[in-house]
C-alpha cells in the first residue's frame, strides 16, 4: 500500500528498534539514510540505536552527531518536520521544538508544523504550554480536517478534563475518516471518562468488528466484565483473549505485559483464575527484562497477592540485588515480614524508610505498613486511625485529574483499598445494635418520619442498656461496659421528652424531664435540661415560667448563649416586643464580646427588618476582623435591603481585592445583574472562573453557580449562544459534582439533583426558543431523570411534544403530570387541546368545564378555550362560557380579562369593530394589555382577514383596492397601528423581535415600494439570526408578493410548509399556507393548493379563508355543489358579513339549482349592502325566473 515511501519504512524500522533488535534496525537505517525527507531523523535514530546498545561505540556516535549537524544546516521543510516528530516520539520535547520552530519559519507557517507544535505543547507536562496548544491546533486545522490535528485537539480537551469536547472532536474524525481506528479507541476512552459504560462497550464492539485483535477494545471488554459487571469468569475469558492478542501483536513488549498484569491483578478481588493469568503475563515480562529490578518487584507482587509469601519475598530480594536503592522492593520485603510476624525487623526497616519518605514525600504504601505495624503492636485506636487517614489522603491524591479508565483503575488499586478497609474494620463496634447511640439515631429518624410512638419504644429500650445510668449496675456481668459521654446521655432524655410530647403524652414528657433534672443536677449538662424545660413550659403556654428559668443562667455558664437566644425568641414570638428581643442579643454582646455575638446582634436587627442598625453592628465586627468575607457578605445583603446599592458594590469589591473572599464574586455579580450592569457582572464572573481546573467538591460547586449566573447575564444581554455554552459548562461540572456528592455529602444529593435538573431545563428553554425542539426535548428529559416530579419541566416537555405534533407523547406527559397534580390548569388545558385535535369535542369541553367550574373568571383558561373552540369550529359555544363568567361576579364586566376574552370571541366571529372596542378596554391592563394591543394592531392592518399579498381574490370583489376611499382607509388604519405600537414595552429578547416584526408588518401594509423594501430588509436580518423564524419568513414572502416577486415568495413559503406546526406560530403558519395555496391556485396547481388548505382546516376548522379558496377551486372545476358546500362554511365562519363570499355562495347555489337558498343569501347580502354590484341582476333575478319555470 505504501510502496517505497521512505517515511513508512523509517517508522517500520523504528518499531524494530523499539522491540530491542538494535543491529537489525541499524542495518535497515543505513539503507534509507540518503532519502532526503528522512535523512535527519534516520541519523538521529542511528545515534539513538547506538546509545541503546549494550556497548555503545562512542566514536561512531560522535561521527554521526557531526554529520547530523552538517545536514541540519541545509535540511528542508520535510526533513526538519520528521526530525522533530522523531525527537518527540523519543521524549526529547525541547529539542523537537527547535526543529519544528525552524520548519514553521522556513515554510511560512506550515499547518502540519503548527499541529506538531500543538502536540509538543499538549504532551510536555507544563501547564503554560498545554494552555497554548489549542491555538496551534486551531491554526493548523483552518479549513481542513487533518486527522493528526483533530486527534491533538481531542487530546487537549482530555487534558483539560473536557471529555465531551474531546468526544465531539473524535466524532468529527470518524465522520470524515471512518476507517481510522485510533479515533474509535479515543472515542471509547472518552465515553468511559464520561462514565457512559454502555456506549464505551458498544464502541469496543464496533472496533472489534473492524479489527478482531484490537488490544484496547479487548482490554475494555475485560475491564467492563471485571469492574462493571463483576462477572469473573467472563472477565477471565476476555483477559485470555487479550493475552492471545498481545502474543500475536506485541510479543516483545515487557512494559505492556507488566501494565496489563498490574491493572487486572489490582481489580480482580484476588480471584485465583485471573491472578494465575496475570502472574503468567508478569513472568513473560520478567523473562524479557530479567535485569530490571522493577520487573522482579512486580512479579513478587503477583505472588504476594496469591498468598505465596516465601516466593514473593525471594523475588523482592532478587530485585534488591539488582538495585540496592529500590524502595518498592524493600517495601515488598517489609510486607512479607509483616505477614510472617517479624515485627522488630519491620520496625527497623520502616524507620529507615521513614527518613527517605521525608525527603521524597509521603507514600501511601509506607503509611499503610506503619499503620499495620501499629495495629499488630496494639497501639491506640487514635494513632492507628490517624495513620490510616494519612494512607487514604496520600493514596487518593495520586488520582486527582485522572479520567475513569485503565490508568485510573490501576492507580485506584481497589485491592489496596480493601486492605485499608479491613484495618479500619478492626475498630468498628462488633454489635452496633447494642450501642445506645444506635437507638438514639434510630429514634431521631422515627421522629423525623412522624412515628413518635415508635421513637418512645426505641428510647425506653435504650435507657435500660448498660452504661446509660450514672451509677453502674451491681450485676457482675463480664460484658465490657460501653462508655457513653454525658452529652449523649442528656440527648436520650431530651429526645424522649420530645417523643412523648409529639405523641400527645404531656404528663409523661414532664415526668421524663424531671428525671433528667434529678439525673444531671450539678453537672455541666444541667443547663441544657433547663433550656428543654423552658421549651416544655412554652408548649404549655407559659412563657413567663420559661423566662424565669432562663434568667437564672449566668454568663460564665456553658449554655448562656443558647439561653439568651431562647429568651429573645420568647420576647419576639410571645410578647411581640422587638426592643426586648434585641436587648437579649445586645446583653449577650456586652457580656461575651466576640465576632460571633456581634454577628448574632446584627442578624437580630436584620430579622426585625432594621438593616441600618444591623449594618452599624456588622461594621463594628468588620473593624475587629477586616478580612472576614462572611461579614462583608452580610453587610452587602443589608445594604441591598436598604437599596444602598453603590455602597454594597463597594463593600463587595473591597472584600474581593483582599484576595481572600472569592466566594463574594457571586453576590457582587448577582447585584450587578439586578442593576442591569451586565458587562460588569460578566467581568466579575469571568475573573472568578479564570483559574486552573479544580477537583475539590466545594470549588466545583462554586464554579457551577458562577456558570449558571453567567448564563443569566448572557441571556439578559441577548447573547443566547454564550448563555447555552455557559450552561453546558455548568452541566459538565455538575455531572462531576453529582458523582462525588453521593460519596462525600449524601444529604446534599436531592438539592444537587434539583440544580442539575434546573440547568438542563434552562438549556432546553433556550433550545426551544431557537426552535431546536429535538435538543430541547433531550434536555427536558434529562432534567426529569434528575428530578422526575418537576411539574414545570413536565409541562414544558408536553408543550414541546405538542409543538412537534407528537400527540401521543404529549398526552402521555400530560397524564403523568395530572397524576402528580390533578389541579394543574396548564396541563388540563393541554389535554383539552389534544382532545380537540383528536376531534373528541365533549372530552375537551369536559376538561375546560372542570377548570371553569372551579374558577369561572379564570380568563387565561377562558381565552384558551375560545381559541380552541374556534379551531374546533364551535365558536357558537363561546357565549355560554362568557355568561358563566358574568354570573360569577357583578364586577366581571369591569375586568380587563373579561373584555379581552369578549374581544377575542368577536374577532374570531368576524366582528372586528366590536373586538376593537373590547380590546381597547383591556389595553391598559398589566396582564392583558400587551396581547390586547397586538390584537388591535392586527385588526387595524387586516380588518377583513384577507390573504395579504394574495392575488386570487384581488379583483373579484366589488370593492377594489384602487378606490381612493379604500386607500385612505388603509392609510388611516396603518397610522392607528403605528400609534398602538408605541404602547408595546417588551421585556424579553423574543418580545423585542415580535415588536420588530409587527413594526415591519405595518410598513408592508402601506404597500408603498420603499416601505415594503425596508421591511423586507428587516425580515431578512431576523431570518439571518434565526433561520426558521416563521413570522419573519412570512413577512419576507408577503413583501415579495407585494413587490411582484412571486418565485422568491414561494421559496420562503415552501420553507415554512416543510416545518412542524407549533401553537406559538399557529396564526403565521395558517397565513403562510393560505398565501402559498393562493400562489398555487394562480398557477392552476389545485391539488397542491388543496393539500395546504386541508392542512389549514385540520388546525383551524373555523378558517373562513380556507373554505373560500376550496370553494373557488371547486367552482373552477365546475363542481358547483362542492363549491357551494365550501362557500357555505366560509359564509358561516365569516359571520355572513362578507358580501363577496355571499355573492359566490348565491352564484353556486344558482348553478347547483338551489334557487331558494340562492334567493335567501341574495336578500342577506342586499340587506347589508344595498348597492352591491351584479348580485340582483346576475343571481337574484335569474333564481326567481328559474323558480317560476
PDB file of N, CA and C in Angstrom, residues 784-829:
ATOM      1  N   UNK A 784     -35.706  15.577  33.836  1.00  0.00           N
ATOM      2  CA  UNK A 784     -36.631  14.691  34.560  1.00  0.00           C
ATOM      3  C   UNK A 784     -35.938  13.453  35.113  1.00  0.00           C
ATOM      4  N   UNK A 785     -34.809  13.061  34.511  1.00  0.00           N
ATOM      5  CA  UNK A 785     -34.030  11.947  35.064  1.00  0.00           C
ATOM      6  C   UNK A 785     -33.557  12.327  36.465  1.00  0.00           C
ATOM      7  N   UNK A 786     -33.178  13.595  36.629  1.00  0.00           N
ATOM      8  CA  UNK A 786     -32.653  14.060  37.919  1.00  0.00           C
ATOM      9  C   UNK A 786     -33.764  14.466  38.889  1.00  0.00           C
ATOM     10  N   UNK A 787     -34.899  14.876  38.355  1.00  0.00           N
ATOM     11  CA  UNK A 787     -36.000  15.316  39.233  1.00  0.00           C
ATOM     12  C   UNK A 787     -37.314  14.966  38.543  1.00  0.00           C
ATOM     13  N   UNK A 788     -37.774  13.731  38.755  1.00  0.00           N
ATOM     14  CA  UNK A 788     -38.885  13.210  37.948  1.00  0.00           C
ATOM     15  C   UNK A 788     -40.260  13.738  38.357  1.00  0.00           C
ATOM     16  N   UNK A 789     -40.306  14.594  39.386  1.00  0.00           N
ATOM     17  CA  UNK A 789     -41.607  15.145  39.791  1.00  0.00           C
ATOM     18  C   UNK A 789     -41.692  16.651  39.557  1.00  0.00           C
ATOM     19  N   UNK A 790     -40.806  17.189  38.735  1.00  0.00           N
ATOM     20  CA  UNK A 790     -40.805  18.630  38.466  1.00  0.00           C
ATOM     21  C   UNK A 790     -41.933  18.963  37.487  1.00  0.00           C
ATOM     22  N   UNK A 791     -43.014  19.529  38.029  1.00  0.00           N
ATOM     23  CA  UNK A 791     -44.200  19.786  37.202  1.00  0.00           C
ATOM     24  C   UNK A 791     -43.939  20.774  36.072  1.00  0.00           C
ATOM     25  N   UNK A 792     -43.094  21.782  36.351  1.00  0.00           N
ATOM     26  CA  UNK A 792     -42.808  22.789  35.316  1.00  0.00           C
ATOM     27  C   UNK A 792     -42.121  22.153  34.114  1.00  0.00           C
ATOM     28  N   UNK A 793     -41.148  21.298  34.391  1.00  0.00           N
ATOM     29  CA  UNK A 793     -40.408  20.628  33.303  1.00  0.00           C
ATOM     30  C   UNK A 793     -41.333  19.688  32.543  1.00  0.00           C
ATOM     31  N   UNK A 794     -42.166  18.945  33.284  1.00  0.00           N
ATOM     32  CA  UNK A 794     -43.110  18.023  32.621  1.00  0.00           C
ATOM     33  C   UNK A 794     -44.054  18.787  31.700  1.00  0.00           C
ATOM     34  N   UNK A 795     -44.472  19.966  32.165  1.00  0.00           N
ATOM     35  CA  UNK A 795     -45.381  20.785  31.361  1.00  0.00           C
ATOM     36  C   UNK A 795     -44.695  21.292  30.094  1.00  0.00           C
ATOM     37  N   UNK A 796     -43.455  21.781  30.246  1.00  0.00           N
ATOM     38  CA  UNK A 796     -42.712  22.284  29.081  1.00  0.00           C
ATOM     39  C   UNK A 796     -42.450  21.169  28.075  1.00  0.00           C
ATOM     40  N   UNK A 797     -42.162  19.984  28.590  1.00  0.00           N
ATOM     41  CA  UNK A 797     -41.911  18.839  27.704  1.00  0.00           C
ATOM     42  C   UNK A 797     -43.190  18.489  26.937  1.00  0.00           C
ATOM     43  N   UNK A 798     -44.313  18.523  27.628  1.00  0.00           N
ATOM     44  CA  UNK A 798     -45.596  18.260  26.955  1.00  0.00           C
ATOM     45  C   UNK A 798     -45.854  19.303  25.873  1.00  0.00           C
ATOM     46  N   UNK A 799     -45.544  20.580  26.176  1.00  0.00           N
ATOM     47  CA  UNK A 799     -45.739  21.653  25.185  1.00  0.00           C
ATOM     48  C   UNK A 799     -44.877  21.427  23.937  1.00  0.00           C
ATOM     49  N   UNK A 800     -43.650  20.961  24.170  1.00  0.00           N
ATOM     50  CA  UNK A 800     -42.763  20.702  23.034  1.00  0.00           C
ATOM     51  C   UNK A 800     -43.276  19.550  22.169  1.00  0.00           C
ATOM     52  N   UNK A 801     -43.755  18.496  22.828  1.00  0.00           N
ATOM     53  CA  UNK A 801     -44.326  17.379  22.063  1.00  0.00           C
ATOM     54  C   UNK A 801     -45.502  17.873  21.225  1.00  0.00           C
ATOM     55  N   UNK A 802     -46.282  18.776  21.809  1.00  0.00           N
ATOM     56  CA  UNK A 802     -47.428  19.345  21.085  1.00  0.00           C
ATOM     57  C   UNK A 802     -46.941  20.174  19.903  1.00  0.00           C
ATOM     58  N   UNK A 803     -45.865  20.951  20.128  1.00  0.00           N
ATOM     59  CA  UNK A 803     -45.328  21.789  19.052  1.00  0.00           C
ATOM     60  C   UNK A 803     -44.820  20.938  17.885  1.00  0.00           C
ATOM     61  N   UNK A 804     -44.393  19.716  18.193  1.00  0.00           N
ATOM     62  CA  UNK A 804     -43.870  18.823  17.150  1.00  0.00           C
ATOM     63  C   UNK A 804     -44.943  17.877  16.608  1.00  0.00           C
ATOM     64  N   UNK A 805     -46.199  18.119  16.999  1.00  0.00           N
ATOM     65  CA  UNK A 805     -47.320  17.290  16.534  1.00  0.00           C
ATOM     66  C   UNK A 805     -47.224  15.841  17.002  1.00  0.00           C
ATOM     67  N   UNK A 806     -46.491  15.622  18.112  1.00  0.00           N
ATOM     68  CA  UNK A 806     -46.400  14.261  18.667  1.00  0.00           C
ATOM     69  C   UNK A 806     -47.458  14.130  19.750  1.00  0.00           C
ATOM     70  N   UNK A 807     -48.690  13.850  19.286  1.00  0.00           N
ATOM     71  CA  UNK A 807     -49.838  13.879  20.199  1.00  0.00           C
ATOM     72  C   UNK A 807     -49.749  12.812  21.296  1.00  0.00           C
ATOM     73  N   UNK A 808     -49.296  11.615  20.931  1.00  0.00           N
ATOM     74  CA  UNK A 808     -49.235  10.523  21.910  1.00  0.00           C
ATOM     75  C   UNK A 808     -48.276  10.863  23.043  1.00  0.00           C
ATOM     76  N   UNK A 809     -47.093  11.369  22.659  1.00  0.00           N
ATOM     77  CA  UNK A 809     -46.095  11.731  23.684  1.00  0.00           C
ATOM     78  C   UNK A 809     -46.615  12.861  24.568  1.00  0.00           C
ATOM     79  N   UNK A 810     -47.286  13.821  23.952  1.00  0.00           N
ATOM     80  CA  UNK A 810     -47.838  14.955  24.704  1.00  0.00           C
ATOM     81  C   UNK A 810     -48.890  14.462  25.696  1.00  0.00           C
ATOM     82  N   UNK A 811     -49.789  13.597  25.209  1.00  0.00           N
ATOM     83  CA  UNK A 811     -50.866  13.078  26.070  1.00  0.00           C
ATOM     84  C   UNK A 811     -50.286  12.276  27.235  1.00  0.00           C
ATOM     85  N   UNK A 812     -49.263  11.467  26.929  1.00  0.00           N
ATOM     86  CA  UNK A 812     -48.625  10.659  27.982  1.00  0.00           C
ATOM     87  C   UNK A 812     -48.021  11.568  29.057  1.00  0.00           C
ATOM     88  N   UNK A 813     -47.343  12.642  28.617  1.00  0.00           N
ATOM     89  CA  UNK A 813     -46.704  13.565  29.553  1.00  0.00           C
ATOM     90  C   UNK A 813     -47.744  14.285  30.400  1.00  0.00           C
ATOM     91  N   UNK A 814     -48.839  14.720  29.755  1.00  0.00           N
ATOM     92  CA  UNK A 814     -49.914  15.411  30.489  1.00  0.00           C
ATOM     93  C   UNK A 814     -50.557  14.486  31.514  1.00  0.00           C
ATOM     94  N   UNK A 815     -50.751  13.219  31.117  1.00  0.00           N
ATOM     95  CA  UNK A 815     -51.370  12.246  32.029  1.00  0.00           C
ATOM     96  C   UNK A 815     -50.487  12.055  33.266  1.00  0.00           C
ATOM     97  N   UNK A 816     -49.159  11.964  33.052  1.00  0.00           N
ATOM     98  CA  UNK A 816     -48.227  11.832  34.187  1.00  0.00           C
ATOM     99  C   UNK A 816     -48.301  13.053  35.099  1.00  0.00           C
ATOM    100  N   UNK A 817     -48.374  14.220  34.469  1.00  0.00           N
ATOM    101  CA  UNK A 817     -48.412  15.473  35.216  1.00  0.00           C
ATOM    102  C   UNK A 817     -49.700  15.575  36.030  1.00  0.00           C
ATOM    103  N   UNK A 818     -50.831  15.233  35.405  1.00  0.00           N
ATOM    104  CA  UNK A 818     -52.119  15.323  36.109  1.00  0.00           C
ATOM    105  C   UNK A 818     -52.239  14.266  37.214  1.00  0.00           C
ATOM    106  N   UNK A 819     -51.461  13.187  37.070  1.00  0.00           N
ATOM    107  CA  UNK A 819     -51.437  12.173  38.134  1.00  0.00           C
ATOM    108  C   UNK A 819     -50.754  12.750  39.372  1.00  0.00           C
ATOM    109  N   UNK A 820     -49.666  13.517  39.123  1.00  0.00           N
ATOM    110  CA  UNK A 820     -48.939  14.174  40.228  1.00  0.00           C
ATOM    111  C   UNK A 820     -49.722  15.354  40.792  1.00  0.00           C
ATOM    112  N   UNK A 821     -50.391  16.078  39.901  1.00  0.00           N
ATOM    113  CA  UNK A 821     -51.042  17.339  40.276  1.00  0.00           C
ATOM    114  C   UNK A 821     -52.376  17.466  39.526  1.00  0.00           C
ATOM    115  N   UNK A 822     -53.445  16.851  40.064  1.00  0.00           N
ATOM    116  CA  UNK A 822     -54.738  16.811  39.349  1.00  0.00           C
ATOM    117  C   UNK A 822     -55.317  18.189  39.034  1.00  0.00           C
ATOM    118  N   UNK A 823     -54.912  19.217  39.800  1.00  0.00           N
ATOM    119  CA  UNK A 823     -55.480  20.558  39.585  1.00  0.00           C
ATOM    120  C   UNK A 823     -54.593  21.439  38.708  1.00  0.00           C
ATOM    121  N   UNK A 824     -53.629  20.850  38.021  1.00  0.00           N
ATOM    122  CA  UNK A 824     -52.715  21.642  37.198  1.00  0.00           C
ATOM    123  C   UNK A 824     -53.452  22.197  35.977  1.00  0.00           C
ATOM    124  N   UNK A 825     -53.688  23.519  35.992  1.00  0.00           N
ATOM    125  CA  UNK A 825     -54.511  24.145  34.940  1.00  0.00           C
ATOM    126  C   UNK A 825     -53.865  24.067  33.556  1.00  0.00           C
ATOM    127  N   UNK A 826     -52.561  24.409  33.381  1.00  0.00           N
ATOM    128  CA  UNK A 826     -51.986  24.333  32.028  1.00  0.00           C
ATOM    129  C   UNK A 826     -52.034  22.927  31.434  1.00  0.00           C
ATOM    130  N   UNK A 827     -51.804  21.895  32.282  1.00  0.00           N
ATOM    131  CA  UNK A 827     -51.847  20.510  31.781  1.00  0.00           C
ATOM    132  C   UNK A 827     -53.272  20.138  31.385  1.00  0.00           C
ATOM    133  N   UNK A 828     -54.232  20.604  32.173  1.00  0.00           N
ATOM    134  CA  UNK A 828     -55.640  20.339  31.844  1.00  0.00           C
ATOM    135  C   UNK A 828     -55.994  21.001  30.519  1.00  0.00           C
ATOM    136  N   UNK A 829     -55.520  22.242  30.320  1.00  0.00           N
ATOM    137  CA  UNK A 829     -55.793  22.946  29.055  1.00  0.00           C
ATOM    138  C   UNK A 829     -55.172  22.198  27.877  1.00  0.00           C
TER     139      UNK A 829
END
